[in-house]
Short mmCIF file of C-alpha atoms and ligand atoms in Angstrom, two decimals:
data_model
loop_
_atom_site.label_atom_id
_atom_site.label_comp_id
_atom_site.label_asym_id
_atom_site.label_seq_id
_atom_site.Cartn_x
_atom_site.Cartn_y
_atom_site.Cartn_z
CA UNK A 1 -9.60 53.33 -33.50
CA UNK A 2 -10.95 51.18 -36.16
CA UNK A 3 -9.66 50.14 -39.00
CA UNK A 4 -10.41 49.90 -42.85
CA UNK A 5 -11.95 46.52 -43.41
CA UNK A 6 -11.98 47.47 -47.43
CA UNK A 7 -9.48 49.48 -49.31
CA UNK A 8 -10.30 50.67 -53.17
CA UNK A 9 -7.10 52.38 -54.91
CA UNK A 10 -7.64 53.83 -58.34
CA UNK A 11 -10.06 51.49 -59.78
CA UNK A 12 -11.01 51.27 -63.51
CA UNK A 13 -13.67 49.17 -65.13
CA UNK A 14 -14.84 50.22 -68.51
CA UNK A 15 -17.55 49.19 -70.84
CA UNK A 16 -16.46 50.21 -74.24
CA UNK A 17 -16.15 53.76 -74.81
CA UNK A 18 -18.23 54.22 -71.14
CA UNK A 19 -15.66 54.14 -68.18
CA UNK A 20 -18.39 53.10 -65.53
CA UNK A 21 -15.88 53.41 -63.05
CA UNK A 22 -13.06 56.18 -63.95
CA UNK A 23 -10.35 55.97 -61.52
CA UNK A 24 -12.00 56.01 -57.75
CA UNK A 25 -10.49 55.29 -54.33
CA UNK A 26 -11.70 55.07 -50.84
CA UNK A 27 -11.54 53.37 -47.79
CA UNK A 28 -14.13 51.51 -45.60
CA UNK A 29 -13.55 51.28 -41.62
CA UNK A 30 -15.15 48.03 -39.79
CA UNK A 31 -18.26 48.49 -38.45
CA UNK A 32 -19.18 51.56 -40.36
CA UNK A 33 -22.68 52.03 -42.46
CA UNK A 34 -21.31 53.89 -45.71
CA UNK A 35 -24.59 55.41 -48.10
CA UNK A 36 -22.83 55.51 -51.67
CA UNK A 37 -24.79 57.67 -53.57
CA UNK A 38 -25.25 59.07 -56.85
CA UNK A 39 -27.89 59.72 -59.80
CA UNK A 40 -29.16 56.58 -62.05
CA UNK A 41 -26.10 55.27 -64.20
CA UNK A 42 -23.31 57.09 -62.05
CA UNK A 43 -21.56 53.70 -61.43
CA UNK A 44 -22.50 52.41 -58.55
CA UNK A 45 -23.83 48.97 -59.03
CA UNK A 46 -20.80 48.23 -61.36
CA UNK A 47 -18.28 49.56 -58.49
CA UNK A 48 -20.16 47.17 -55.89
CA UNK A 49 -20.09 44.05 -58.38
CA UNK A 50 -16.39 44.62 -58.05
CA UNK A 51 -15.96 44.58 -54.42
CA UNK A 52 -18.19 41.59 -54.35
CA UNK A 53 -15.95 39.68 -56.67
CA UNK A 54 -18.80 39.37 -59.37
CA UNK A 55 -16.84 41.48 -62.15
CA UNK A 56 -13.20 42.22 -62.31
CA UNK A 57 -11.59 45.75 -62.55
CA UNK A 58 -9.82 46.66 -65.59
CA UNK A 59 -7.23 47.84 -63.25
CA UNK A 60 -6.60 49.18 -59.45
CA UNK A 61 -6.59 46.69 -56.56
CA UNK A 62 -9.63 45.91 -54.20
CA UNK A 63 -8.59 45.47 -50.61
CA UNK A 64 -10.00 43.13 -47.81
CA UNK A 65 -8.42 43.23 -44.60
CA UNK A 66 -4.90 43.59 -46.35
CA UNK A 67 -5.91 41.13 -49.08
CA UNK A 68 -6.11 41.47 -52.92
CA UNK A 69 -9.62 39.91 -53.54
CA UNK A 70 -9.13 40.36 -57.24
CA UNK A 71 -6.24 37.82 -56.75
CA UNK A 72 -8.05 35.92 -53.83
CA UNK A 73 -11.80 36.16 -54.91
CA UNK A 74 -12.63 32.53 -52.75
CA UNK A 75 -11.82 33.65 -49.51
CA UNK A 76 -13.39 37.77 -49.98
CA UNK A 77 -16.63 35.90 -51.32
CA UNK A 78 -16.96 34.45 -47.90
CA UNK A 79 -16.71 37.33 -45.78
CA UNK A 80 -18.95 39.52 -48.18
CA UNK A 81 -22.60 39.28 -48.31
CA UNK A 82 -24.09 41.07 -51.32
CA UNK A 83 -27.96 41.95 -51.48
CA UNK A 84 -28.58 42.35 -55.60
CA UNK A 85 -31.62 45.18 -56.25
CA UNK A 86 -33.29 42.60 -57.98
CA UNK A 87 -34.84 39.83 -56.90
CA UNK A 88 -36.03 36.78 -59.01
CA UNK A 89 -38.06 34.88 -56.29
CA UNK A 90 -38.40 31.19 -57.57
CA UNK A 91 -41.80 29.65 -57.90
CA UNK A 92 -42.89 26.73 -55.59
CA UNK A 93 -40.49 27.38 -53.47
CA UNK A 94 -41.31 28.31 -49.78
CA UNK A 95 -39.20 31.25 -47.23
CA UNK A 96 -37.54 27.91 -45.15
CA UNK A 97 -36.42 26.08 -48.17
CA UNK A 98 -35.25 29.17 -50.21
CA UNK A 99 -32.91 29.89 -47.07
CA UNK A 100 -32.21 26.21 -46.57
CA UNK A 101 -30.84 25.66 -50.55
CA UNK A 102 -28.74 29.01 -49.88
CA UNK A 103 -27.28 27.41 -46.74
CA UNK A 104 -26.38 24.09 -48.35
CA UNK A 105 -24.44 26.61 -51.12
CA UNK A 106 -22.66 27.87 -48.77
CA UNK A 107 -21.32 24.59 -47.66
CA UNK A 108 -23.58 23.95 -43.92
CA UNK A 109 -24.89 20.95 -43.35
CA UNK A 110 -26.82 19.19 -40.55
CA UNK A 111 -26.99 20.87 -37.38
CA UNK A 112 -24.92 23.72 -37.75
CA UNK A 113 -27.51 24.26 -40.99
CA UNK A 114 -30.55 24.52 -39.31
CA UNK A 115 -29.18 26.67 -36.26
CA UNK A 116 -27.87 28.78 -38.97
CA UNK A 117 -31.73 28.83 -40.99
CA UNK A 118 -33.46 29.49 -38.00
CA UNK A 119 -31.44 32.48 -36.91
CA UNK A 120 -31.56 34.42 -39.61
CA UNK A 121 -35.63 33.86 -39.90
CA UNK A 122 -35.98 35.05 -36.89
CA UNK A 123 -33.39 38.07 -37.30
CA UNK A 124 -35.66 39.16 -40.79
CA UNK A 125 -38.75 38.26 -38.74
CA UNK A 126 -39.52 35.57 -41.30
CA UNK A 127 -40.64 32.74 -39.01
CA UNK A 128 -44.41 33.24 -39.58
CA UNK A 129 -43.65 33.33 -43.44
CA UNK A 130 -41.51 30.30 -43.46
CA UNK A 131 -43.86 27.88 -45.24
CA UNK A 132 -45.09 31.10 -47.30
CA UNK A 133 -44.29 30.63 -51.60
CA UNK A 134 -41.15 33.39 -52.04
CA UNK A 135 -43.04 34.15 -55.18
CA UNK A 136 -45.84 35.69 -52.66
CA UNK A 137 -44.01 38.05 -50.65
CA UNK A 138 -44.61 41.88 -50.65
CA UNK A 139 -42.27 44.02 -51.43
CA UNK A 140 -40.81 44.69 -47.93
CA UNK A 141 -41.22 40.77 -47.29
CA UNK A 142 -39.49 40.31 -50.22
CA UNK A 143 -36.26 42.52 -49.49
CA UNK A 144 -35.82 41.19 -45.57
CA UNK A 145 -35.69 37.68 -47.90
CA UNK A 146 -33.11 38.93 -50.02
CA UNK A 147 -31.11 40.49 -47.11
CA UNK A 148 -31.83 37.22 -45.08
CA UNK A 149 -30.27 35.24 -48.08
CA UNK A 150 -27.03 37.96 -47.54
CA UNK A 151 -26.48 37.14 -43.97
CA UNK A 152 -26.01 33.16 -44.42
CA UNK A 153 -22.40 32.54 -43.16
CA UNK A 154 -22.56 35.50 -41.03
CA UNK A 155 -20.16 37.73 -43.24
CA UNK A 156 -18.74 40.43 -42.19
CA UNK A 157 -19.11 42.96 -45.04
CA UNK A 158 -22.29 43.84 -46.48
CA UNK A 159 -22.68 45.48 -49.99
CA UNK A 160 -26.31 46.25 -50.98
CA UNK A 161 -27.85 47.92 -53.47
CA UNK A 162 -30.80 50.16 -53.41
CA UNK A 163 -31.91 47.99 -50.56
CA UNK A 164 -35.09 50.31 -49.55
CA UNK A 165 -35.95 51.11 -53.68
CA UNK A 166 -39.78 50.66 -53.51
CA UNK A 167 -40.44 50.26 -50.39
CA UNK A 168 -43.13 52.18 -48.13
CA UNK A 169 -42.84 54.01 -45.41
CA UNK A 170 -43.29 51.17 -42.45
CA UNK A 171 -40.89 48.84 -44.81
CA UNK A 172 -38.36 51.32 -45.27
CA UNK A 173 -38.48 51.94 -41.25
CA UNK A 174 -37.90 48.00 -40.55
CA UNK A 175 -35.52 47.83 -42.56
CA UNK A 176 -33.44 50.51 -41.37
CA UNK A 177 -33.80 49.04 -37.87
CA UNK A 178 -32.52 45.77 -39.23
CA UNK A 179 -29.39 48.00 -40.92
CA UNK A 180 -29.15 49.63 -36.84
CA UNK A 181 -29.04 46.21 -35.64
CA UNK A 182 -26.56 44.86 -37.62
CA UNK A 183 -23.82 47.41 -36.72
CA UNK A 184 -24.42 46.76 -33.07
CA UNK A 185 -23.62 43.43 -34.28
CA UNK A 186 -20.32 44.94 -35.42
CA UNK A 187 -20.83 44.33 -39.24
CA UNK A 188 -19.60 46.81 -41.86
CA UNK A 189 -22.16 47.88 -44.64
CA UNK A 190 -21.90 49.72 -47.82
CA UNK A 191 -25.34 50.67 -48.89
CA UNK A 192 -26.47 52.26 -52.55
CA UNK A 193 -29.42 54.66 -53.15
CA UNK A 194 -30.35 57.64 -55.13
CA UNK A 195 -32.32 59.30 -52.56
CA UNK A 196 -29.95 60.90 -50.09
CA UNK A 197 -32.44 61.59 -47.23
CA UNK A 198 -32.84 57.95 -46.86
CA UNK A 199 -29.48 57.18 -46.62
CA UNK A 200 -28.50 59.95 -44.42
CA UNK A 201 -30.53 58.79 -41.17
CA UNK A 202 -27.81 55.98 -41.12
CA UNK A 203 -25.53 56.10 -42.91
CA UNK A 204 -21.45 57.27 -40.73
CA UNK A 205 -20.30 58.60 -44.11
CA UNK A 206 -20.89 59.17 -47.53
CA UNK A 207 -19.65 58.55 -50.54
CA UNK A 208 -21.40 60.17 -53.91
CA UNK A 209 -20.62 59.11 -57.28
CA UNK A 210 -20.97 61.07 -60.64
CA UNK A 211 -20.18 60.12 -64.14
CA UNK A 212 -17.59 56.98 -62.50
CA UNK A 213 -16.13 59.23 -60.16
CA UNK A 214 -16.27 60.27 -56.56
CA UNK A 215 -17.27 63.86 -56.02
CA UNK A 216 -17.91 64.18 -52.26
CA UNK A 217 -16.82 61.64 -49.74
CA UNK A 218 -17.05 62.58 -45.51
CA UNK A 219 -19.50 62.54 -42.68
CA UNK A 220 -22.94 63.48 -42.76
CA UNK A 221 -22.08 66.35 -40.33
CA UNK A 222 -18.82 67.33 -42.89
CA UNK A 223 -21.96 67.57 -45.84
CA UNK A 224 -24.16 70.01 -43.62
CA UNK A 225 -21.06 72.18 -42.94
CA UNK A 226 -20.61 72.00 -46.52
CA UNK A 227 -24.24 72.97 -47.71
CA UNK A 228 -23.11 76.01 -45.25
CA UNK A 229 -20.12 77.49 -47.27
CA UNK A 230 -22.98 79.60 -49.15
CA UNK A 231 -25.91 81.27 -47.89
CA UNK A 232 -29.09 80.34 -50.38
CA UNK A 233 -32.03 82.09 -50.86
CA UNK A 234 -35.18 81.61 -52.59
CA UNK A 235 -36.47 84.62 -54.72
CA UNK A 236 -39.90 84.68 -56.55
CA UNK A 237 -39.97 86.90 -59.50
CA UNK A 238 -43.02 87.98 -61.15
CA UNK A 239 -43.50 85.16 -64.26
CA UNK A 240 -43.08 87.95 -67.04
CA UNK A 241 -39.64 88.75 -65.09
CA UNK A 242 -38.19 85.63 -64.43
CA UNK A 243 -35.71 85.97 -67.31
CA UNK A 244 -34.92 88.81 -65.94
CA UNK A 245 -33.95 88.20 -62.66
CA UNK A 246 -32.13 85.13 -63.66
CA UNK A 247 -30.04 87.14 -66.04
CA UNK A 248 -29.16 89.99 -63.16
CA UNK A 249 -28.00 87.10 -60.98
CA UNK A 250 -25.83 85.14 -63.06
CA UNK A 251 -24.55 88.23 -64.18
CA UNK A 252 -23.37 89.71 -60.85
CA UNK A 253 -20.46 88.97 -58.52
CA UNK A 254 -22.55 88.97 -55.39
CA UNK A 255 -24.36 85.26 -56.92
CA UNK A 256 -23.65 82.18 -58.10
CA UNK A 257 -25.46 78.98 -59.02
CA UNK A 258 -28.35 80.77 -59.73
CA UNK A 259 -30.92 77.82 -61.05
CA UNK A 260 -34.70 78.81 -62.23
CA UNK A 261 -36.62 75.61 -60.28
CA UNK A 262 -39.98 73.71 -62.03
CA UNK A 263 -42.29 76.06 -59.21
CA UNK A 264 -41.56 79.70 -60.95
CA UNK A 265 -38.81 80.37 -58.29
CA UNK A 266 -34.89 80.51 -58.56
CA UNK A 267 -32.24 79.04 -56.02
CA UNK A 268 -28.95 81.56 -55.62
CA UNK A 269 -25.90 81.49 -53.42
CA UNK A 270 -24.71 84.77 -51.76
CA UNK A 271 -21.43 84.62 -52.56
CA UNK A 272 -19.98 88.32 -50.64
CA UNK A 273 -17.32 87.93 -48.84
CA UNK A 274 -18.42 88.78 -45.55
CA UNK A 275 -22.14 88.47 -44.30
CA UNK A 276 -22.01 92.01 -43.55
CA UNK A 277 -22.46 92.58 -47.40
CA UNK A 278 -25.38 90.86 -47.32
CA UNK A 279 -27.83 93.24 -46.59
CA UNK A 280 -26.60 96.01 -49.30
CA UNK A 281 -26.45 92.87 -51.40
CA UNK A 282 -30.44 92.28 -50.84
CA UNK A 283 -31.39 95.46 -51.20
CA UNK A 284 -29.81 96.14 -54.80
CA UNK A 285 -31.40 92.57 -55.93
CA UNK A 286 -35.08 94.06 -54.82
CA UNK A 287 -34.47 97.05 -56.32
CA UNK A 288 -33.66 96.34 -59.28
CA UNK A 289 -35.86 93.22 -59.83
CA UNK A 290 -39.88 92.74 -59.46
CA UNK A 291 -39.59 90.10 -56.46
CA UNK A 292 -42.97 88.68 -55.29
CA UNK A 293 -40.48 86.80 -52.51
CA UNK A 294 -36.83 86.29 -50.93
CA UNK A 295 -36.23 83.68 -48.07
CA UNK A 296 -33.22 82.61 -47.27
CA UNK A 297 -33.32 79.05 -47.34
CA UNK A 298 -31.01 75.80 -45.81
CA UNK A 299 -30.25 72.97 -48.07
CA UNK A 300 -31.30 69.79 -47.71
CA UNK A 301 -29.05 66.95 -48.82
CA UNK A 302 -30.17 66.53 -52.20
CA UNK A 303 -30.31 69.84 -53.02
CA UNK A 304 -27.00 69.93 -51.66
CA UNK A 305 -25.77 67.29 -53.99
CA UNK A 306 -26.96 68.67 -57.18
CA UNK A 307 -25.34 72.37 -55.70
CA UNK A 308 -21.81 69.93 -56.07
CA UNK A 309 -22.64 68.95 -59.13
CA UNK A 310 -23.40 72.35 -60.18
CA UNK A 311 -20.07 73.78 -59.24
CA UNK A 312 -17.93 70.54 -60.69
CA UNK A 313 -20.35 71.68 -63.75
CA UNK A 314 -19.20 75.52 -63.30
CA UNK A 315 -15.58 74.16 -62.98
CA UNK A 316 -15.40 72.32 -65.76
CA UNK A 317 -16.65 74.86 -68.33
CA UNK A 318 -14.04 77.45 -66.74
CA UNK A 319 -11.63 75.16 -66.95
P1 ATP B 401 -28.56 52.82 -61.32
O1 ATP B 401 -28.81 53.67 -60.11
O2 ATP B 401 -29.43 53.19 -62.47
O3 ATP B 401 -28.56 51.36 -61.03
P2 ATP B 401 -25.65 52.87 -61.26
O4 ATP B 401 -25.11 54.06 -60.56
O5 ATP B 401 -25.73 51.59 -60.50
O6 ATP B 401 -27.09 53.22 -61.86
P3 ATP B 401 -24.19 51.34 -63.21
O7 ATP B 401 -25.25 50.31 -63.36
O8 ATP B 401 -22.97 50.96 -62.49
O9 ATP B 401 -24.79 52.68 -62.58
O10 ATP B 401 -23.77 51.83 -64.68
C1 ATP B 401 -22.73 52.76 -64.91
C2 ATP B 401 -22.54 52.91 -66.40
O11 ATP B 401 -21.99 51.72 -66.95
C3 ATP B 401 -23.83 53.16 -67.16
O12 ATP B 401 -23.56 54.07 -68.23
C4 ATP B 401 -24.19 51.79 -67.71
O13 ATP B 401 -24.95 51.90 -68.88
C5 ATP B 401 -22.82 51.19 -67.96
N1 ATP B 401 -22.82 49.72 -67.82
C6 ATP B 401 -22.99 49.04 -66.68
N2 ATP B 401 -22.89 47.72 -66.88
C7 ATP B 401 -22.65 47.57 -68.22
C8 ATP B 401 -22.43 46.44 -69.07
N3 ATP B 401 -22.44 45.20 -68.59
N4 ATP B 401 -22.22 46.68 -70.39
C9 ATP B 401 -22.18 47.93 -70.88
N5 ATP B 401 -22.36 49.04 -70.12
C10 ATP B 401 -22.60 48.87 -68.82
#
């Protein structure tokens, strides 16, 4: 059974009148890969500056391995690598000697420094790049850099965020192999995106954020039995009748969430009882409507998130 490495208990940090992070707990176990997830400006970069020790909370403790690191921030910083999105690559300054200067930071020297250089270039398969200007990198080169820079002193926490932002296809594949690799390893990660499909191929858990707090947090396999509690379809009016099908479902008991999408057709969750109303249920909605096309239709994960954020939405106003 493993245990939580990190703990988070009702943490606050505020910016003004903007409460970036509004009150959020939860729980990381050790060698887990955690997505955290949620739309630009939801508060995830500011929650992961916290757990890194970069920013302090306004209030709520921050956990490691039983330890207040808001009290303790020297010996968290240690044991938690944090990969920035950004990168600010100095100029003249080659792959080796970038990693080297990070090394001597973190207090190696001699031996023990160069072992430690060496293995992470050849973990990021940096070797060939070693004598390569930082400043001259692509993109992908550029990130297994930055993560390469994360992993001096071995820690056993990673936080990074939006690690695979820009990346292509064959980048974004390396890198999740890299993410696979460490966990065999043993190490923990917490990893940040917007796009959910990325995250899900491996990713334990998630965690999404919205407006500073945390709507959904559970397995990958908890989401998809979640994206099940409705059965969706896909209708395609007739473009003069669109306003009028979207009217008879929001209207009617039998649908909710009924949302007109950018290609002319609207999403709508049967929301019957029993799936035995179902049928009765289709046949009134094509009678009474000029439907070009129905299909029922499974969620994917980001459609699944913005269905929770329609319904916190739906629960607010009825609140
Ligand atoms: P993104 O995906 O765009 O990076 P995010 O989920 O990481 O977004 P944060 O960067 O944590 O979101 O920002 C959360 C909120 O806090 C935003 O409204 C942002 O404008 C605000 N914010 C963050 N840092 C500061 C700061 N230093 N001063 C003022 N407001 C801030």
């Amino acid at each position: 059974m493993s245990q939580a490495i990190l703990a988070v208990k009702n943490l606050v940090r505020h910016f003004g009148s903007v409460r970036a992070v509004d009150d959020i707990s939860f729980s990381l176990q050790a060698g887990q890969v955690v997505g955290f997830i949620g739309a630009n400006g939801a508060g995830k970069t500011t929650t992961m500056r916290l757990l890194t020790t970069l920013d302090v909370p306004d209030s709520g403790e921050i956990l490691y391995n039983g330890q207040d690191i808001v009290a303790h921030p020297r010996e968290a910083k240690g044991r938690i690598g944090w990969m920035p999105d950004g990168f600010d690559p100095p100029d003249h300054t080659t792959v080796h000697d970038y990693l080297d200067f990070f090394a001597r930071a973190h207090g190696l020297c001699g031996s023990p420094r160069v072992t430690e250089v060496e293995r992470i270039l050849q973990f990021c398969g940096l070797q060939e790049l070693r004598v390569r200007y930082v400043n001259k990198l692509s993109k992908g080169q550029t990130q297994r850099l930055s993560l390469a820079r994360t992993l001096i002193g071995n820690p056993d926490l990673l936080v990074m965020d939006e690690p695979a932002a820009g990346l292509d296809p064959a980048a974004r594949l390396e890198f999740k192999q890299l993410v696979r690799t460490l966990q065999q390893q043993g190490k923990t990660i917490f990893i940040s995106s917007h796009i959910l499909s990325e995250l899900a191929e491996m990713c334990d858990s998630l965690i999404f954020m919205h407006q500073g707090r945390i709507i959904y947090s559970g397995s990958c396999q908890e989401l998809s039995q979640l994206q099940n509690r409705g059965i969706v379809y896909l209708l395609r009016p007739t473009p003069a009748t669109l306003q009028h099908t979207l009217a008879h479902l929001q209207q009617n008991p039998d649908w909710q969430h009924a949302t007109p999408l950018p290609d002319g057709t609207i999403q709508a969750t049967f929301t019957g009882a029993t799936e035995a109303e179902l049928p009765a249920a289709l046949r009134r909605l094509c009678q009474e409507n000029d439907l070009l096309e129905l299909v029922r239709h499974q969620l994917n994960l980001e459609e699944s998130f913005v269905t929770l954020l329609l319904e916190q939405h739906e629960q607010q106003i009825s609140l």
